[in-house]
PDB file of C-alpha atoms in Angstrom:
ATOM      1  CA  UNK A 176       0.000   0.000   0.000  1.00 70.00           C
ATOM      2  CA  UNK A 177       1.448   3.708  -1.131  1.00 83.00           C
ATOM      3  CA  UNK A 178       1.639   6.216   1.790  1.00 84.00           C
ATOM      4  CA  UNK A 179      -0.810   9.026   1.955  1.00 89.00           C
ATOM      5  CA  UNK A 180       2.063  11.539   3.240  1.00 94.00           C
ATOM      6  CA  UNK A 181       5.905  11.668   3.136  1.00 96.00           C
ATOM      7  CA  UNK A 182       7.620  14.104   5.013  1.00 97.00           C
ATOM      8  CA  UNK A 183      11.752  14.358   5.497  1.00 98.00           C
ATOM      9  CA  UNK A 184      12.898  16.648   8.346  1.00 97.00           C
ATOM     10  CA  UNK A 185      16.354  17.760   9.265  1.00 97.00           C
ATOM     11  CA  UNK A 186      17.163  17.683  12.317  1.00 96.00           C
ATOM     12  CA  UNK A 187      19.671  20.086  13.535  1.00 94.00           C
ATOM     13  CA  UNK A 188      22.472  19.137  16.095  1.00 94.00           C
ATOM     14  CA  UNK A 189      22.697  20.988  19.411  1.00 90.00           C
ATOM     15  CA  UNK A 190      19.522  23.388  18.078  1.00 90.00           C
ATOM     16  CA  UNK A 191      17.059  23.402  21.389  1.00 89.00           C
ATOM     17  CA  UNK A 192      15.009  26.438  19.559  1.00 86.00           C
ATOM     18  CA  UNK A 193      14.375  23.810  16.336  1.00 86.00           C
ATOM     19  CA  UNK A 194      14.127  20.997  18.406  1.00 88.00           C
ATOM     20  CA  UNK A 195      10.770  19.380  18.664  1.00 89.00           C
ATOM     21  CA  UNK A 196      10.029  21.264  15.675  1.00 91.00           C
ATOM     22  CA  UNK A 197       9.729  17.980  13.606  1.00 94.00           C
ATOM     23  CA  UNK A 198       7.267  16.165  16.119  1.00 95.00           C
ATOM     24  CA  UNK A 199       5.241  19.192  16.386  1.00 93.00           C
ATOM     25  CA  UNK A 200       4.599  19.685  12.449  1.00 94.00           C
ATOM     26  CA  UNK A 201       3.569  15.959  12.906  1.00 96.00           C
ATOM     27  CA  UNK A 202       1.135  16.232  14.904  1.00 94.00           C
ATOM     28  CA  UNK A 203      -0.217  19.460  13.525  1.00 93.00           C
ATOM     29  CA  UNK A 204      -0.855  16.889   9.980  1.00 95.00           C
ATOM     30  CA  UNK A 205      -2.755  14.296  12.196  1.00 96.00           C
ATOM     31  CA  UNK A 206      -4.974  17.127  13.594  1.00 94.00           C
ATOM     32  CA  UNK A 207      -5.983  18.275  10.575  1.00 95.00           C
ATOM     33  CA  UNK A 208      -6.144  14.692   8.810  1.00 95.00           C
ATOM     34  CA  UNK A 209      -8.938  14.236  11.772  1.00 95.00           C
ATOM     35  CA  UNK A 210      -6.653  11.467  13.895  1.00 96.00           C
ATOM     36  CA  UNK A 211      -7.872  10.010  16.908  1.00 96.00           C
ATOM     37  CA  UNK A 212      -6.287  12.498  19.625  1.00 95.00           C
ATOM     38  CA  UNK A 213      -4.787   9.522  21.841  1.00 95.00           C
ATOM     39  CA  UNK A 214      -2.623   8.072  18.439  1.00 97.00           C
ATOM     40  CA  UNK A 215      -1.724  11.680  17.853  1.00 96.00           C
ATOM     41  CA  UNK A 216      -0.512  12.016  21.447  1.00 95.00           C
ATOM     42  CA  UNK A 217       1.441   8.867  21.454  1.00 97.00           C
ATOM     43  CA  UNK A 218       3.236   9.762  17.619  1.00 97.00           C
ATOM     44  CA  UNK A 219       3.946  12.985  18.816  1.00 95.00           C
ATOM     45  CA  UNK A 220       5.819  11.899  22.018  1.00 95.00           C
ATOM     46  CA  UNK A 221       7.589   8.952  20.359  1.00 97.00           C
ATOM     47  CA  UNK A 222       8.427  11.263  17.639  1.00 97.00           C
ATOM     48  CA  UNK A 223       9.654  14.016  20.038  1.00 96.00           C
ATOM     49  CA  UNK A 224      11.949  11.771  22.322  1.00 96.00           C
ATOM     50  CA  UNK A 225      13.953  10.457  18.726  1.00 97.00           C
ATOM     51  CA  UNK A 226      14.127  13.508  17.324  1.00 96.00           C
ATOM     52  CA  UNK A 227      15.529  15.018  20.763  1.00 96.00           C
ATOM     53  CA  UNK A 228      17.964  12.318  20.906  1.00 96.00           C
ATOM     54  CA  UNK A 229      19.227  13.164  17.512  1.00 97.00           C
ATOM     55  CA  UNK A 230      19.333  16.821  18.824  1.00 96.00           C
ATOM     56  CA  UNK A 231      21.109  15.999  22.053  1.00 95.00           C
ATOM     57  CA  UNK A 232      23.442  12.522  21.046  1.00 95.00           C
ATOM     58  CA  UNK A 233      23.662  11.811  17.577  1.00 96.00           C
ATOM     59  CA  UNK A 234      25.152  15.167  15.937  1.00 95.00           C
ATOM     60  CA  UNK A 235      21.875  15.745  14.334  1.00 96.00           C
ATOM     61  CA  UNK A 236      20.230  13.971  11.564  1.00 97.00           C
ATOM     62  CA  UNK A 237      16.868  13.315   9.924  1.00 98.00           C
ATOM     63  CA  UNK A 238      13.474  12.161  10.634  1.00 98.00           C
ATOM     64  CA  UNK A 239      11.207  10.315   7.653  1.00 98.00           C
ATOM     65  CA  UNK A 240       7.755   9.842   8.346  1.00 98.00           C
ATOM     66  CA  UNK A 241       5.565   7.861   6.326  1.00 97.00           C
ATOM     67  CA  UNK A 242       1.477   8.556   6.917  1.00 97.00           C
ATOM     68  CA  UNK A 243      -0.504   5.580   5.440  1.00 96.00           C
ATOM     69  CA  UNK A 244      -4.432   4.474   5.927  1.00 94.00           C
ATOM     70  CA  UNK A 245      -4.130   2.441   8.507  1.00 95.00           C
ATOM     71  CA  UNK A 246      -0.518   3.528   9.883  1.00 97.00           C
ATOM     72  CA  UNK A 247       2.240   6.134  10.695  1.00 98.00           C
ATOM     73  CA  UNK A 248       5.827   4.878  10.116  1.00 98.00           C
ATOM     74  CA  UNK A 249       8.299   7.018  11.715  1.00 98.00           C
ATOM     75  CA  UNK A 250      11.948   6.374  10.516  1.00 98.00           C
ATOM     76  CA  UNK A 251      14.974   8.720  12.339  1.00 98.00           C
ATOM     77  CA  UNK A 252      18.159   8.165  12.062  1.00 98.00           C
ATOM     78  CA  UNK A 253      21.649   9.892  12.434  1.00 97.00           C
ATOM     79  CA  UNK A 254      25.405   9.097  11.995  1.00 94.00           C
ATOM     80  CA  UNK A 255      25.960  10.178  15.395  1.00 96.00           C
ATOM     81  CA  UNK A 256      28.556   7.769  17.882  1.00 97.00           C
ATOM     82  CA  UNK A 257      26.040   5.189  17.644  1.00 97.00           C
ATOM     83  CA  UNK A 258      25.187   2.753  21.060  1.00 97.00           C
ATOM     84  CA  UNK A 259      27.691   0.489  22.611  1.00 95.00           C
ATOM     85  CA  UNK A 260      24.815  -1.052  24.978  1.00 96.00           C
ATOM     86  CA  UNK A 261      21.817  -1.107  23.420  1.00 95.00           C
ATOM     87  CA  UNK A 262      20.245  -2.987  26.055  1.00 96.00           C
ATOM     88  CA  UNK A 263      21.614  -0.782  28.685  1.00 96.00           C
ATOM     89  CA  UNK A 264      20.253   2.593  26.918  1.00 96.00           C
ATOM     90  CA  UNK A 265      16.965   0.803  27.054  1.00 95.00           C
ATOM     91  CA  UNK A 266      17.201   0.555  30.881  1.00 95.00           C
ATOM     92  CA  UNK A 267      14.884   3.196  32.146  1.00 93.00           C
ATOM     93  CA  UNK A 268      17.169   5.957  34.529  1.00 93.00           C
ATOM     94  CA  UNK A 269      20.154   5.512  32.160  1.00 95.00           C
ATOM     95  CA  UNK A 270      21.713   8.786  30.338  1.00 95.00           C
ATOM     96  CA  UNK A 271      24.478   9.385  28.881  1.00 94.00           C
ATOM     97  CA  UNK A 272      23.758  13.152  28.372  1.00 94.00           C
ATOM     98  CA  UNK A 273      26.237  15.280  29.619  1.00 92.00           C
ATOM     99  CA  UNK A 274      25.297  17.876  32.973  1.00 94.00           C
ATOM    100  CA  UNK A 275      24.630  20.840  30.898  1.00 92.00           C
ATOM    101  CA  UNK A 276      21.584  18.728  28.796  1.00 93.00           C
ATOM    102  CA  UNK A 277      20.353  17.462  32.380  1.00 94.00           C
ATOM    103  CA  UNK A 278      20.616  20.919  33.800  1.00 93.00           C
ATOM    104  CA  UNK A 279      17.482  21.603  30.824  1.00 93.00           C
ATOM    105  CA  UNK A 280      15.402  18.737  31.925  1.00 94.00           C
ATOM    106  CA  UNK A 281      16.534  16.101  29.854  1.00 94.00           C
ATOM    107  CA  UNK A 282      18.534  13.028  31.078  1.00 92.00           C
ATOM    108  CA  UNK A 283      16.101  11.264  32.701  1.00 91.00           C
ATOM    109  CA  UNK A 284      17.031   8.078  31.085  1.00 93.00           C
ATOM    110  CA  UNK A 285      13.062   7.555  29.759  1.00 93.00           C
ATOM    111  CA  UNK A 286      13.429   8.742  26.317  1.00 95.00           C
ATOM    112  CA  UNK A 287      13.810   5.477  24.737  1.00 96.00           C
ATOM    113  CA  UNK A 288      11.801   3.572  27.113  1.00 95.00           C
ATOM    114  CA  UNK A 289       8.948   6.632  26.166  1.00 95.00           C
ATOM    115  CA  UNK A 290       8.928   5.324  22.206  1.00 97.00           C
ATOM    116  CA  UNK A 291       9.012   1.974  23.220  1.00 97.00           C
ATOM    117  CA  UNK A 292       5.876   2.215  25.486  1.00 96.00           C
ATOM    118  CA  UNK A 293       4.347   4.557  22.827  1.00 97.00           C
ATOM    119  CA  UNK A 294       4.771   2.468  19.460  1.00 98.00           C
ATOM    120  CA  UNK A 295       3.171  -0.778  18.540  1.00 98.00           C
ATOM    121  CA  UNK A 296       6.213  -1.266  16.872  1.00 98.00           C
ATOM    122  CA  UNK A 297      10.021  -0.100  17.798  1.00 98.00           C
ATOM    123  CA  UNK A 298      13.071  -1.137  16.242  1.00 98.00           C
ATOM    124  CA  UNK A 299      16.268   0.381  17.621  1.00 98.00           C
ATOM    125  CA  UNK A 300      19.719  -0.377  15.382  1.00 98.00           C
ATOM    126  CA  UNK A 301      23.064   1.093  16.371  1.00 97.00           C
ATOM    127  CA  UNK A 302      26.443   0.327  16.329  1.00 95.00           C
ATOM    128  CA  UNK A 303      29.682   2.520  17.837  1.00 96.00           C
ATOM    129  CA  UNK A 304      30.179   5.337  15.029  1.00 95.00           C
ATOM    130  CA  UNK A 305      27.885   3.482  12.761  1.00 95.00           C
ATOM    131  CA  UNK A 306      24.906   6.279  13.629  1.00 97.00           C
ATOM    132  CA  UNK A 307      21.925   5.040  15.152  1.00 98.00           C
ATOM    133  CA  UNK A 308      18.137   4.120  13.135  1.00 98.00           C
ATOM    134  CA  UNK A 309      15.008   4.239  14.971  1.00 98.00           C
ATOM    135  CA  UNK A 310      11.887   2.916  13.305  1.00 98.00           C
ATOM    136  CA  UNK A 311       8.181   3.743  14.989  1.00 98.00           C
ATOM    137  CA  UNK A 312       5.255   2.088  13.769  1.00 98.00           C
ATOM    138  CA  UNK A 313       2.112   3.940  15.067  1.00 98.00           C
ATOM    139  CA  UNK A 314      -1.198   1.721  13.795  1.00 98.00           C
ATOM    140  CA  UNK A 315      -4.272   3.998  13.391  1.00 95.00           C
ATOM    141  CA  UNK A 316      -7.305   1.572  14.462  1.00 90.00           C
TER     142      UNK A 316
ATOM    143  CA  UNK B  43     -12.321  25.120  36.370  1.00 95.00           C
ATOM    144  CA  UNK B  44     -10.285  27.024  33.654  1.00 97.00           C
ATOM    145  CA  UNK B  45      -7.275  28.320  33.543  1.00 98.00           C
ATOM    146  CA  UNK B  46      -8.630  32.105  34.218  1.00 98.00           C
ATOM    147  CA  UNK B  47     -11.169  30.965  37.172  1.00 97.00           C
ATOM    148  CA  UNK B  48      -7.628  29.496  38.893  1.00 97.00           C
ATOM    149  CA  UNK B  49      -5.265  32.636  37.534  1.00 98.00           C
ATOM    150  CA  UNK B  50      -7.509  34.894  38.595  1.00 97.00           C
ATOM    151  CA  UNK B  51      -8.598  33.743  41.741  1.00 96.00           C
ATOM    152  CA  UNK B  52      -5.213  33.653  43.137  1.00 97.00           C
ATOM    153  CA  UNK B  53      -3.718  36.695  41.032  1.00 97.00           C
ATOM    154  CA  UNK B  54      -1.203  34.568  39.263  1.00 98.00           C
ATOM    155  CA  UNK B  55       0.415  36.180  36.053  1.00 98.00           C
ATOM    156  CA  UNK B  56       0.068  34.618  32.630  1.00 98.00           C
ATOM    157  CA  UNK B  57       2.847  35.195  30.366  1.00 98.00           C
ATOM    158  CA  UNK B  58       1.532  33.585  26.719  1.00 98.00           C
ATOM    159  CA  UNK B  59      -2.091  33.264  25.215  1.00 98.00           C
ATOM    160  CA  UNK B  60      -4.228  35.210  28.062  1.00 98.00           C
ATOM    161  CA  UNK B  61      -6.748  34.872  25.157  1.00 98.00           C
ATOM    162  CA  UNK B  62      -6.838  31.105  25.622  1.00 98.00           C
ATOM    163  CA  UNK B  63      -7.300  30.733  29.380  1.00 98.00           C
ATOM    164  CA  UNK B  64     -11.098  31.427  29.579  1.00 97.00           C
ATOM    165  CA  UNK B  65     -11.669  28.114  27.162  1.00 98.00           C
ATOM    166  CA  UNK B  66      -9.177  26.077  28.707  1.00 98.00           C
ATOM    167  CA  UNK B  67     -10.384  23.604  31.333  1.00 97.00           C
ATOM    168  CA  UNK B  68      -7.982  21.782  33.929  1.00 98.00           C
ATOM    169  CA  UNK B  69      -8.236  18.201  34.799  1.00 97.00           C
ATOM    170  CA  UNK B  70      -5.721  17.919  37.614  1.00 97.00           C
ATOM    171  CA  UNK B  71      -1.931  18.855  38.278  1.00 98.00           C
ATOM    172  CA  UNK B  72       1.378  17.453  37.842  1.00 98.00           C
ATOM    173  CA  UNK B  73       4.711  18.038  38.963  1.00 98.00           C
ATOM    174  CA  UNK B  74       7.791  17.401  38.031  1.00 97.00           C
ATOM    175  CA  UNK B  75      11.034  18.821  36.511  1.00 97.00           C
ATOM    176  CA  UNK B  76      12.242  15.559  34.285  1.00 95.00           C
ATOM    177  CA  UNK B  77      11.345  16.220  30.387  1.00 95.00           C
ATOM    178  CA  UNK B  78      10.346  12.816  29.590  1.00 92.00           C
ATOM    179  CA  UNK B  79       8.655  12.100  32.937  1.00 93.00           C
ATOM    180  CA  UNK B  80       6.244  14.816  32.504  1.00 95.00           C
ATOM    181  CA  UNK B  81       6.035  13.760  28.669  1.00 93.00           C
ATOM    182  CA  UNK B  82       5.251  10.657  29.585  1.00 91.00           C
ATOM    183  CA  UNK B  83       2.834  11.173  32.574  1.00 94.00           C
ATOM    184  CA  UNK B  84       1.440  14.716  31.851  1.00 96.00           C
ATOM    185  CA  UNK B  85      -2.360  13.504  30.822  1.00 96.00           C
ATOM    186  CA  UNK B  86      -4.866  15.770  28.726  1.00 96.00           C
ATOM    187  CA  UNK B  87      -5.304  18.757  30.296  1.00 97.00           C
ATOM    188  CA  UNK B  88      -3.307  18.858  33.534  1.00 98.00           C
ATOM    189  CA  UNK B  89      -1.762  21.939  34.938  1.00 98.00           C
ATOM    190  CA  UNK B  90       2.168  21.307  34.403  1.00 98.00           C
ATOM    191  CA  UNK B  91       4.686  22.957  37.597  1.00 98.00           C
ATOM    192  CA  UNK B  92       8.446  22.912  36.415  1.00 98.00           C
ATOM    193  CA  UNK B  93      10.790  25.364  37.412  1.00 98.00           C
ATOM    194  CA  UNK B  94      12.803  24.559  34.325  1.00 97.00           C
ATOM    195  CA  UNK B  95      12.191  27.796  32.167  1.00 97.00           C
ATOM    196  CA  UNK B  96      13.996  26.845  28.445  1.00 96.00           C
ATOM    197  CA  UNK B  97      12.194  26.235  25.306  1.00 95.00           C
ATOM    198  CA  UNK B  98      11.576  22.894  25.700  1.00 95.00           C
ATOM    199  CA  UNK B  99       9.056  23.165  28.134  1.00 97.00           C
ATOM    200  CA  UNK B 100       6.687  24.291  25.793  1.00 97.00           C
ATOM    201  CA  UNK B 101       7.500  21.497  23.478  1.00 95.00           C
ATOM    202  CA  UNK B 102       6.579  18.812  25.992  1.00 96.00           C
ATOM    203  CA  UNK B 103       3.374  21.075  27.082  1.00 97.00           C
ATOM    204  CA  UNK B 104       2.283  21.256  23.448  1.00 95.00           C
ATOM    205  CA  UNK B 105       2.733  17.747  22.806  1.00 93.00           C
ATOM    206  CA  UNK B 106       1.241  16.085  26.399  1.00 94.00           C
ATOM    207  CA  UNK B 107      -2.106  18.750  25.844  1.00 95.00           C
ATOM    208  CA  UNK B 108      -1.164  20.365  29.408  1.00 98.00           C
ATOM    209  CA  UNK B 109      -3.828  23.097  30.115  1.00 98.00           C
ATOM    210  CA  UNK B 110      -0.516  25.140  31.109  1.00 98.00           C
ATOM    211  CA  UNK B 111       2.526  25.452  32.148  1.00 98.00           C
ATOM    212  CA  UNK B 112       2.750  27.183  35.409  1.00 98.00           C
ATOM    213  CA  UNK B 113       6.247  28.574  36.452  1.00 98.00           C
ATOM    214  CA  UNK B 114       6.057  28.560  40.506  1.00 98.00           C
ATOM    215  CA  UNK B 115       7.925  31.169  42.704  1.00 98.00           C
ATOM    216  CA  UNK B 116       8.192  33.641  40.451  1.00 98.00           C
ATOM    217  CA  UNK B 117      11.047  32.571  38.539  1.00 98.00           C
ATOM    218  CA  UNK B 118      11.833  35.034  35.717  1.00 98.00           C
ATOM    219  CA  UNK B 119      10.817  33.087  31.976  1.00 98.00           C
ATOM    220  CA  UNK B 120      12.997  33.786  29.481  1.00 96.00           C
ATOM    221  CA  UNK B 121      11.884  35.911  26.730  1.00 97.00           C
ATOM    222  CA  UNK B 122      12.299  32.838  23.705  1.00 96.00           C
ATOM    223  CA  UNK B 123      10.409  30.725  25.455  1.00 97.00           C
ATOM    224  CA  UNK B 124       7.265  33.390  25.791  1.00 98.00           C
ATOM    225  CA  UNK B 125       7.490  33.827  22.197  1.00 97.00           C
ATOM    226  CA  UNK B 126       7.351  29.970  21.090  1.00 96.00           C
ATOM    227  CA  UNK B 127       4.635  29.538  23.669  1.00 97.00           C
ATOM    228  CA  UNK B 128       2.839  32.453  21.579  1.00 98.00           C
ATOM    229  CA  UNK B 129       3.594  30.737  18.618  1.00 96.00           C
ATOM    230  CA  UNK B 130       2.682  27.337  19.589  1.00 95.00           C
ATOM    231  CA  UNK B 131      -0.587  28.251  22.075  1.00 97.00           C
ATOM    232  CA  UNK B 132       0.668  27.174  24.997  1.00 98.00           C
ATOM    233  CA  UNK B 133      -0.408  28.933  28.118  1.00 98.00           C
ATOM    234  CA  UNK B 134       2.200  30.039  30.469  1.00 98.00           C
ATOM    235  CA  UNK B 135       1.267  31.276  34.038  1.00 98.00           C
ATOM    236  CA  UNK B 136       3.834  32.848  36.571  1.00 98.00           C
ATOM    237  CA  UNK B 137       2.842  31.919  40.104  1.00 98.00           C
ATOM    238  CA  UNK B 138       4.970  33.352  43.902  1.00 98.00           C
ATOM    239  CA  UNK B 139       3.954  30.374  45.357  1.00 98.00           C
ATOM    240  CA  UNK B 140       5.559  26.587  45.381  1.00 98.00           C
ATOM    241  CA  UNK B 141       4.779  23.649  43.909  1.00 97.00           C
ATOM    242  CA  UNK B 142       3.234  22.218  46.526  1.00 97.00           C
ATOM    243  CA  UNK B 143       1.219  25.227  47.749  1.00 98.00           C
ATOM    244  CA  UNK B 144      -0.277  25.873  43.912  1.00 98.00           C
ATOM    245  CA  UNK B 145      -1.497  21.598  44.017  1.00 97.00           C
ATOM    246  CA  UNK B 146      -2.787  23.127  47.642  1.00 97.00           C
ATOM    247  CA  UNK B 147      -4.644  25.771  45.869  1.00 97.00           C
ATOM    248  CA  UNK B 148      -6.098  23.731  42.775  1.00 97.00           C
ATOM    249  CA  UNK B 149      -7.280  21.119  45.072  1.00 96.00           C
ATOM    250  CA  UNK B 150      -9.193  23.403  47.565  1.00 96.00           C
ATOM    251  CA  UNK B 151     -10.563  25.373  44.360  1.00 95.00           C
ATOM    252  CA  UNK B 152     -11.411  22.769  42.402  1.00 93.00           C
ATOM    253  CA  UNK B 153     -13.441  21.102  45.270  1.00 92.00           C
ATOM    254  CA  UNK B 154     -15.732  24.591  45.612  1.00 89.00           C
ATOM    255  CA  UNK B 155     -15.967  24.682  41.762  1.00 83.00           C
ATOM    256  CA  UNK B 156     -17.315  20.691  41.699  1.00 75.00           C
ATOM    257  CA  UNK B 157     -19.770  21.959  44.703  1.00 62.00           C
ATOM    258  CA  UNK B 158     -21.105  24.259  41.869  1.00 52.00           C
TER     259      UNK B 158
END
C-alpha cells in the first residue's frame, strides 16, 4: 500500500530552539487529517523523544515519516557515535547526556523507554560510530 | 475550572495566550522537573509545575495537551520561550507560590468549583 504523506525533516544538532520542531509539524498533519487524539498524542511523544535524541546525542540527523491508511511509520536516524549497549540505553534511569543537557530537563534516562511504550512497533539499530536508526510504527485503528 | 477561574482567583500572572485561558479547562496537576517524565505522565489537560524555564518546556506542554505550564515562585521566563509559547498556544502562568502550595490551591478550588 502507497503512503498518503511523506515528510523528510532535518534535524539540527545541538539546536534546542528547532528541536521538537519535527514532532510538532507531525502532529499538527494528524490534527488536521482528523486522527484520533490519543494516536496523535502517542506519535507525537515517540516522535519528540527520537528527534531530541538526535538533537542531544547523535550530531543531528533526519526524521522520515511515512502517513498511510491504517498507519504512521516514523523512521529517524543519524550518523551520530552510535550505542555500545543497546540494552543498557533501554534501561529506564540511564543517560548518557552530559550535565549541561540534564541541567534543561533532559537526562532522565526515559526517552527510549517513552517510544518503546508509545509504538506498537520499535526497532532500535546502532552500532559505535555506525549512527543510530530508529523505526516507529504507530497503527491507526 | 479554567485556567482564568484558577489565575484569577489567586492573582497569578500569565505570560503567553491570556486569550486562551477562559476556554481552557484543567483536569488535575502534575509536577515534576524531568522532560520525559512529565512527557510521559502529563495527561490531557493537567496543569504542568516545572521550574525549568527553556524552550523545551513548551514542546513537551504542546505535545502532552497540558492546560498550562505554570512557572512557581516567580522565577523570571525567558523571553524565547514566551514567544514559542505564543507561537505554539501554549499557556504560560507565573505563580509566587511553590509547587506544593499551587497543588494546595487547585485542590481546595477545584473542590468549591465541583460543589457548583
Amino acid at each position: 500500500m502507497s503512503s498518503i504523506i511523506k515528510k523528510e525533516y532535518d534535524i539540527p544538532a545541538n539546536d534546542f530552539s528547532l528541536a521538537g520542531e519535527a514532532s510538532s509539524n507531525v502532529r499538527k498533519l494528524l490534527t488536521q487529517l482528523g486522527v484520533n487524539p490519543t494516536i496523535i498524542k502517542r506519535t507525537s511523544i515517540a516522535m519528540y523523544e527520537a528527534e531530541l535524541n538526535v538533537v542531544i546525542h547523535g550530531n543531528g540527523g533526519k526524521a522520515r515519516v511515512e502517513i498511510f491508511e491504517d498507519k504512521i511509520e516514523i523512521f529517524v536516524f543519524d550518523e551520530g557515535p552510535g550505542i555500545e549497549d543497546i540494552e543498557l540505553a533501554m534501561k529506564e534511569g540511564y543517560s548518557t547526556a552530559p550535565d549541561s543537557i540534564r541541567e534543561m530537563g533532559f537526562g532522565a534516562g526515559m526517552g527510549l523507554s517513552n517510544i518503546k511504550r508509545n509504538s506498537d512497533k520499535f526497532v532500535l539499530e546502532s552500532e559505535p560510530n555506525k549512527g543510530t536508526r530508529v523505526y516507529i510504527t504507530i497503527y491507526l485503528y | 475550572m479554567t485556567v482564568k477561574d484558577f489565575v484569577q482567583h489567586f492573582g497569578y500572572k500569565i505570560l503567553s495566550c491570556a486569550d486562551k485561558a477562559d476556554k481552557t479547562e484543567i483536569t488535575g496537576v502534575y509536577i515534576c522537573d524531568l522532560l520525559s517524565m512529565a512527557m510521559a505522565r502529563v495527561k490531557d489537560g493537567e496543569l504542568w509545575v516545572t521550574v525549568h524555564t527553556n524552550i523545551n518546556i513548551v514542546a513537551v506542554a504542546c505535545l502532552t495537551n497540558a492546560s498550562c505550564i505554570v512557572i512557581p515562585e516567580n522565577i523570571e521566563v525567558e523571553e524565547l520561550t514566551i514567544n514559542k509559547a505564543v507561537e505554539k498556544g501554549v499557556i504560560i502562568v507565573q505563580a509566587p507560590h511553590t509547587g506544593y502550595e499551587i497543588c494546595i490551591n487547585f485542590y481546595t478550588k477545584n473542590l468549591e468549583f465541583g460543589d457548583g
